[in-house]
Coordinates of C-alpha atoms in Angstrom, one line a residue:
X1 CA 102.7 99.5 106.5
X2 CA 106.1 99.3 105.1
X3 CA 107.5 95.6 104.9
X4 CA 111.3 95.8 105.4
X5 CA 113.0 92.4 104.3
X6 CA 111.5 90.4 101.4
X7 CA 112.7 88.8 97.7
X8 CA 110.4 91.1 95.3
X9 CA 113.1 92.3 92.7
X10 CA 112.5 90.0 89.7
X11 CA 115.2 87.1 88.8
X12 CA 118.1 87.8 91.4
X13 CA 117.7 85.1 94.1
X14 CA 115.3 82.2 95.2
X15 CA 111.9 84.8 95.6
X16 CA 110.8 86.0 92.6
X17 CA 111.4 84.4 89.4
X18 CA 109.9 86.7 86.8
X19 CA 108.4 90.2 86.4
X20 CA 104.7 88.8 86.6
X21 CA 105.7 86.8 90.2
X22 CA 107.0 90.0 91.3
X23 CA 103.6 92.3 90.3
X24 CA 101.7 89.7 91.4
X25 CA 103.6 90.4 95.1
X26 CA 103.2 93.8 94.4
X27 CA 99.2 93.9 94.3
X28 CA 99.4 91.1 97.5
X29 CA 101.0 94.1 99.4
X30 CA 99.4 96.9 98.7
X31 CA 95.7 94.5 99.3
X32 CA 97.3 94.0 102.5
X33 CA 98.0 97.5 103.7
X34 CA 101.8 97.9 102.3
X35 CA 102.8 100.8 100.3
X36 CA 106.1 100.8 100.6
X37 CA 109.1 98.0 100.5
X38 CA 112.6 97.8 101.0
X39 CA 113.2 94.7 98.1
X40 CA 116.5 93.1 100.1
X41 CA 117.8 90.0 97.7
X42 CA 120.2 87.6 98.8
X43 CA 123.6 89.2 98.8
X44 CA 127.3 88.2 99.8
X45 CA 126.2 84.6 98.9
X46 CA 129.6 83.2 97.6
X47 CA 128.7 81.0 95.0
X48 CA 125.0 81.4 94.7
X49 CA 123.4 85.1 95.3
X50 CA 126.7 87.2 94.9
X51 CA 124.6 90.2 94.0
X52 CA 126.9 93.0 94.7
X53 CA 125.8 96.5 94.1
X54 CA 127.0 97.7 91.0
X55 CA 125.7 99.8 88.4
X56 CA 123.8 96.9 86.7
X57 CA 121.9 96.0 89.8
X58 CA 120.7 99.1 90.6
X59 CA 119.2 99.3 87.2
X60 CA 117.6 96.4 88.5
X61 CA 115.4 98.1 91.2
X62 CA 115.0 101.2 88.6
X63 CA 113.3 98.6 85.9
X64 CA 111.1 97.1 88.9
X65 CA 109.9 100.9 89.2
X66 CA 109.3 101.2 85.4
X67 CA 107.2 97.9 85.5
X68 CA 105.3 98.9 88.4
X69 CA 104.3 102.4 87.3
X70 CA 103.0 100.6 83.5
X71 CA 101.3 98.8 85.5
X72 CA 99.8 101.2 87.9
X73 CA 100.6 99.7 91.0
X74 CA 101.7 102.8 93.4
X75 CA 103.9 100.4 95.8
X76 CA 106.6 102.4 96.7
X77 CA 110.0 100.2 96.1
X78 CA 113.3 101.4 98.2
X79 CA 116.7 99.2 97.5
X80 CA 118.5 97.3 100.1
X81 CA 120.3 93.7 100.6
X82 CA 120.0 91.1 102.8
X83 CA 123.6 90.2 103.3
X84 CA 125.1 86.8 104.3
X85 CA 127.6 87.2 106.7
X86 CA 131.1 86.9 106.2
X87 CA 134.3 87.0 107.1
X88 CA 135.7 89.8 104.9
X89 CA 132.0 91.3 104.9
X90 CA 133.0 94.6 106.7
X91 CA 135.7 95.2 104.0
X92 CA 132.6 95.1 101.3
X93 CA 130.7 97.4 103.2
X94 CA 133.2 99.8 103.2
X95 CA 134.0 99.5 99.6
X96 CA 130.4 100.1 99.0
X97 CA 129.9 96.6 97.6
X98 CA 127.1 95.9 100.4
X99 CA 124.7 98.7 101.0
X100 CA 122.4 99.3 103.8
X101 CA 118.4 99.3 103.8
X102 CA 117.3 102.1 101.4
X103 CA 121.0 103.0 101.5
X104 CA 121.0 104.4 104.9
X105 CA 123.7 102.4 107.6
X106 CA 121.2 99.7 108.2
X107 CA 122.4 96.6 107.1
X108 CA 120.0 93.6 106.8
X109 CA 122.4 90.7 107.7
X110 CA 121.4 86.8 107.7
X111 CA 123.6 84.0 109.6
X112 CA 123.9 80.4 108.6
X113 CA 121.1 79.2 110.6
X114 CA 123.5 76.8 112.4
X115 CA 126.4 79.5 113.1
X116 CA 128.1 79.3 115.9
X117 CA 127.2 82.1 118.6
X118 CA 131.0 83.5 119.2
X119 CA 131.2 83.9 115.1
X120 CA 128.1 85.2 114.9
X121 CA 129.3 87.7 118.3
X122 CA 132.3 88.8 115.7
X123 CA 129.9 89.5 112.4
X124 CA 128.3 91.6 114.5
X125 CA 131.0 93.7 116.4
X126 CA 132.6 93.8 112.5
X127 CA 129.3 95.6 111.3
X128 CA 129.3 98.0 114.6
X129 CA 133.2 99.0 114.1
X130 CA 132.4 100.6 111.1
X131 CA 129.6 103.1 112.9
X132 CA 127.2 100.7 111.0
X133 CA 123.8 99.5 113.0
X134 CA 122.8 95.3 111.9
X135 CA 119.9 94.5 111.3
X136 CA 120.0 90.7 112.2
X137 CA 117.5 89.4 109.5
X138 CA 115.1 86.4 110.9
X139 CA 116.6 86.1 114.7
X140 CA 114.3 83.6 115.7
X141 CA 115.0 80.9 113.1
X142 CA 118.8 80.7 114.0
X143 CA 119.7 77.4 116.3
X144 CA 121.4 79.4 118.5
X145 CA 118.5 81.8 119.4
X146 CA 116.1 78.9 119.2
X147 CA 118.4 77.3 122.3
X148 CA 118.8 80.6 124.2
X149 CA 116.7 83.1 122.6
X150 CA 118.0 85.9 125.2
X151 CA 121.0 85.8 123.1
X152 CA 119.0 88.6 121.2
X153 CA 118.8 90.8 124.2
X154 CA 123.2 90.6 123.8
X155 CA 122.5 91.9 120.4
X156 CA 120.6 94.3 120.9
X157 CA 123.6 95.5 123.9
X158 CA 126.4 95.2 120.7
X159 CA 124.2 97.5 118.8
X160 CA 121.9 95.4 116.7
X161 CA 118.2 96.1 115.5
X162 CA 116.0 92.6 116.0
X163 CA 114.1 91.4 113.4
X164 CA 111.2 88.6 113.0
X165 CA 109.7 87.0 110.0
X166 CA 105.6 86.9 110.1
X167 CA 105.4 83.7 109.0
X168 CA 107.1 82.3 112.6
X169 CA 104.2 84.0 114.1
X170 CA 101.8 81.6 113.0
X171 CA 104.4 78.5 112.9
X172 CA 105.4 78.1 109.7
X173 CA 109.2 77.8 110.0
X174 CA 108.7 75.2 112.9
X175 CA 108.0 74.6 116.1
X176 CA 111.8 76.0 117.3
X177 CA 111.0 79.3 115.6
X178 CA 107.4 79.6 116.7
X179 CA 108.5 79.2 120.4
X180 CA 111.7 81.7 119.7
X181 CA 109.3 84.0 118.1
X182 CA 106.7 83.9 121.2
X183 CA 109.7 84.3 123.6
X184 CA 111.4 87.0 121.8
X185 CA 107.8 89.2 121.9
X186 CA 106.5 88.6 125.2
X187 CA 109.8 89.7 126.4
X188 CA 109.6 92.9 123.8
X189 CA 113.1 92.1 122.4
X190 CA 111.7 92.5 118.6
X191 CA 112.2 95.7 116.8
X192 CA 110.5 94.9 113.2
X193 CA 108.3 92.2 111.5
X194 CA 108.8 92.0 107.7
X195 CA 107.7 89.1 105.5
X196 CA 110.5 88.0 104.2
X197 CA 108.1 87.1 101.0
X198 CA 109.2 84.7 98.7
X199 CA 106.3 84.4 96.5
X200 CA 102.7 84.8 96.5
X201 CA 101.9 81.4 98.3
X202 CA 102.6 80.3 101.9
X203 CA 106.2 82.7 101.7
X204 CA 103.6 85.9 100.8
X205 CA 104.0 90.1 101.2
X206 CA 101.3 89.8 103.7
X207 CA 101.7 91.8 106.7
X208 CA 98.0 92.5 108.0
X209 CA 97.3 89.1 109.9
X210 CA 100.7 89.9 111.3
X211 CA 99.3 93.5 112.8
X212 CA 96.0 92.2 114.1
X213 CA 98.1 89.3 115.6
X214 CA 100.4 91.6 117.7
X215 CA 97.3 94.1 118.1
X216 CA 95.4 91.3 119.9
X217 CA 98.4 90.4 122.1
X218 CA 100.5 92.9 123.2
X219 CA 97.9 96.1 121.6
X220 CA 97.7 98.2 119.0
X221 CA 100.9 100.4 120.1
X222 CA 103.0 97.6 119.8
X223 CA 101.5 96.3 116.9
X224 CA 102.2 99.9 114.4
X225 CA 105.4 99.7 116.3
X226 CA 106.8 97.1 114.9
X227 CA 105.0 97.1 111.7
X228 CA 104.9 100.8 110.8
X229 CA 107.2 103.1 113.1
X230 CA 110.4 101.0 113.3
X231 CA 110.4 99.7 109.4
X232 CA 109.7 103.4 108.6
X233 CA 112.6 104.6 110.7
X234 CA 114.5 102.1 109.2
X235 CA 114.1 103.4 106.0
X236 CA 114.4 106.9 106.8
X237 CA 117.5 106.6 108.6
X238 CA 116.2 107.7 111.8
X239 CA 116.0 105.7 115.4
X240 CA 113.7 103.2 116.0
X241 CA 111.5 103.6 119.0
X242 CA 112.1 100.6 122.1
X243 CA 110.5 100.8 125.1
X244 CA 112.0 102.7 127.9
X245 CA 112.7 99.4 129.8
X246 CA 116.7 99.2 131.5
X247 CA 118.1 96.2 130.3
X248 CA 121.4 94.8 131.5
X249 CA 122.8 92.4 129.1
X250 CA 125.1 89.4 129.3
X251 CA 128.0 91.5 127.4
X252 CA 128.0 93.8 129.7
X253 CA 126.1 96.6 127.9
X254 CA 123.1 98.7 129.1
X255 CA 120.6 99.5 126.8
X256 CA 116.8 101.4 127.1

């Protein structure tokens, strides 16, 4: 499997906090069928996680690389962001300040969880200007998808790629999330599940209970859909796979 969004990359946000966390996360994954991650820290977080890409923080992900092959752990480690959205946040991805998921035109982008819809509408059509596909980073934990969780079937019309955390699979991000969550797969309007890892406790790379969780439910297509096909077009740049289901959204889009 290859887990998309999570916080492995030692000392750059609230996941990892030191080069043992992060092999520790390391061997997690790869005892849970991962070999390969897109490390995404917080970016574009004024004030906190800034974390532009610059020279010295892609020497970040090439030192992560170093310690991982001393300490022969083959987990394959791509670079990516996941970017708060902003205002001016198209302007930095077109200076190259904000790059997409293993540098393809994938960008992993987070809301404030209680953003309004119509601002959240503009982030979007911003990104989508710019020929650039979002990836909107843990759908079902935002209020308003919690309220209306078709509002990711809109999305998905302006261009978006839908992405769920494992964790509000099994109800650990609330009771809100856990019902968005359900909703969002029984209607197949999820793309990806990713950990969103943390650390090596309740927040950990741990996909597999994820795969057998989907498998059981909706089959073992759906479930290396969403947990190996789409991640790994993600990362290659290529196009996910949906289902070949017509879909008229509320924006007034068609997509299949």
């Amino acid at each position: 499997m290859l887990d998309m969004h999570l916080h492995i990359l030692p000392g750059v946000d609230d996941g990892s906090y030191s080069e043992e966390l992060s092999l520790e996360m390391a061997e997690i994954a790869l005892n849970s069928g991962i070999d390969c991650v897109i490390a995404t820290p917080h970016a574009n977080q004024m004030g906190r996680f800034e974390n532009f890409y610059t020279p010295e923080f892609a020497a970040r992900f090439d030192r992560f690389r170093e310690i991982l092959a001393e300490n022969n752990l083959p987990l394959t480690v791509l670079p990516g962001m996941e970017i708060m959205a902003s205002n001016d946040m198209a302007e930095k991805i077109k200076d190259g300040r904000l790059i997409g998921l293993n540098g393809t035109d994938r960008y992993l982008i987070e809301f404030p969880f209680h953003a309004d819809l119509a601002w959240i509408n503009d982030r979007i059509n911003d990104v989508t200007a710019l020929g650039k596909t979002p990836v909107i980073a843990h759908a079902e934990r935002f209020d308003c998808v919690k309220t209306d969780p078709d509002v990711t079937g809109d999305w998905i019309g302006m261009g978006a790629i839908i992405q769920v955390n494992r964790g509000s699979l099994f109800g650990r991000f609330g009771r809100g999330s856990f019902s968005a969550a359900d909703y969002l797969l029984g209607e197949d309007l999820v793309d990806l599940i990713a950990s969103d890892a943390h650390g090596v406790e309740w927040r950990a790379p741990f996909l597999m209970d994820a795969f057998d969780e989907i498998a059981a439910r909706f089959g073992i297509e759906r479930a290396r859909r969403l947990l190996e096909i789409n991640p790994t077009a993600i990362a290659e740049g290529t196009d996910i796979i949906r289902e070949k289901t017509v879909r008229k959204s509320r924006t007034g889009f068609v997509w299949d």
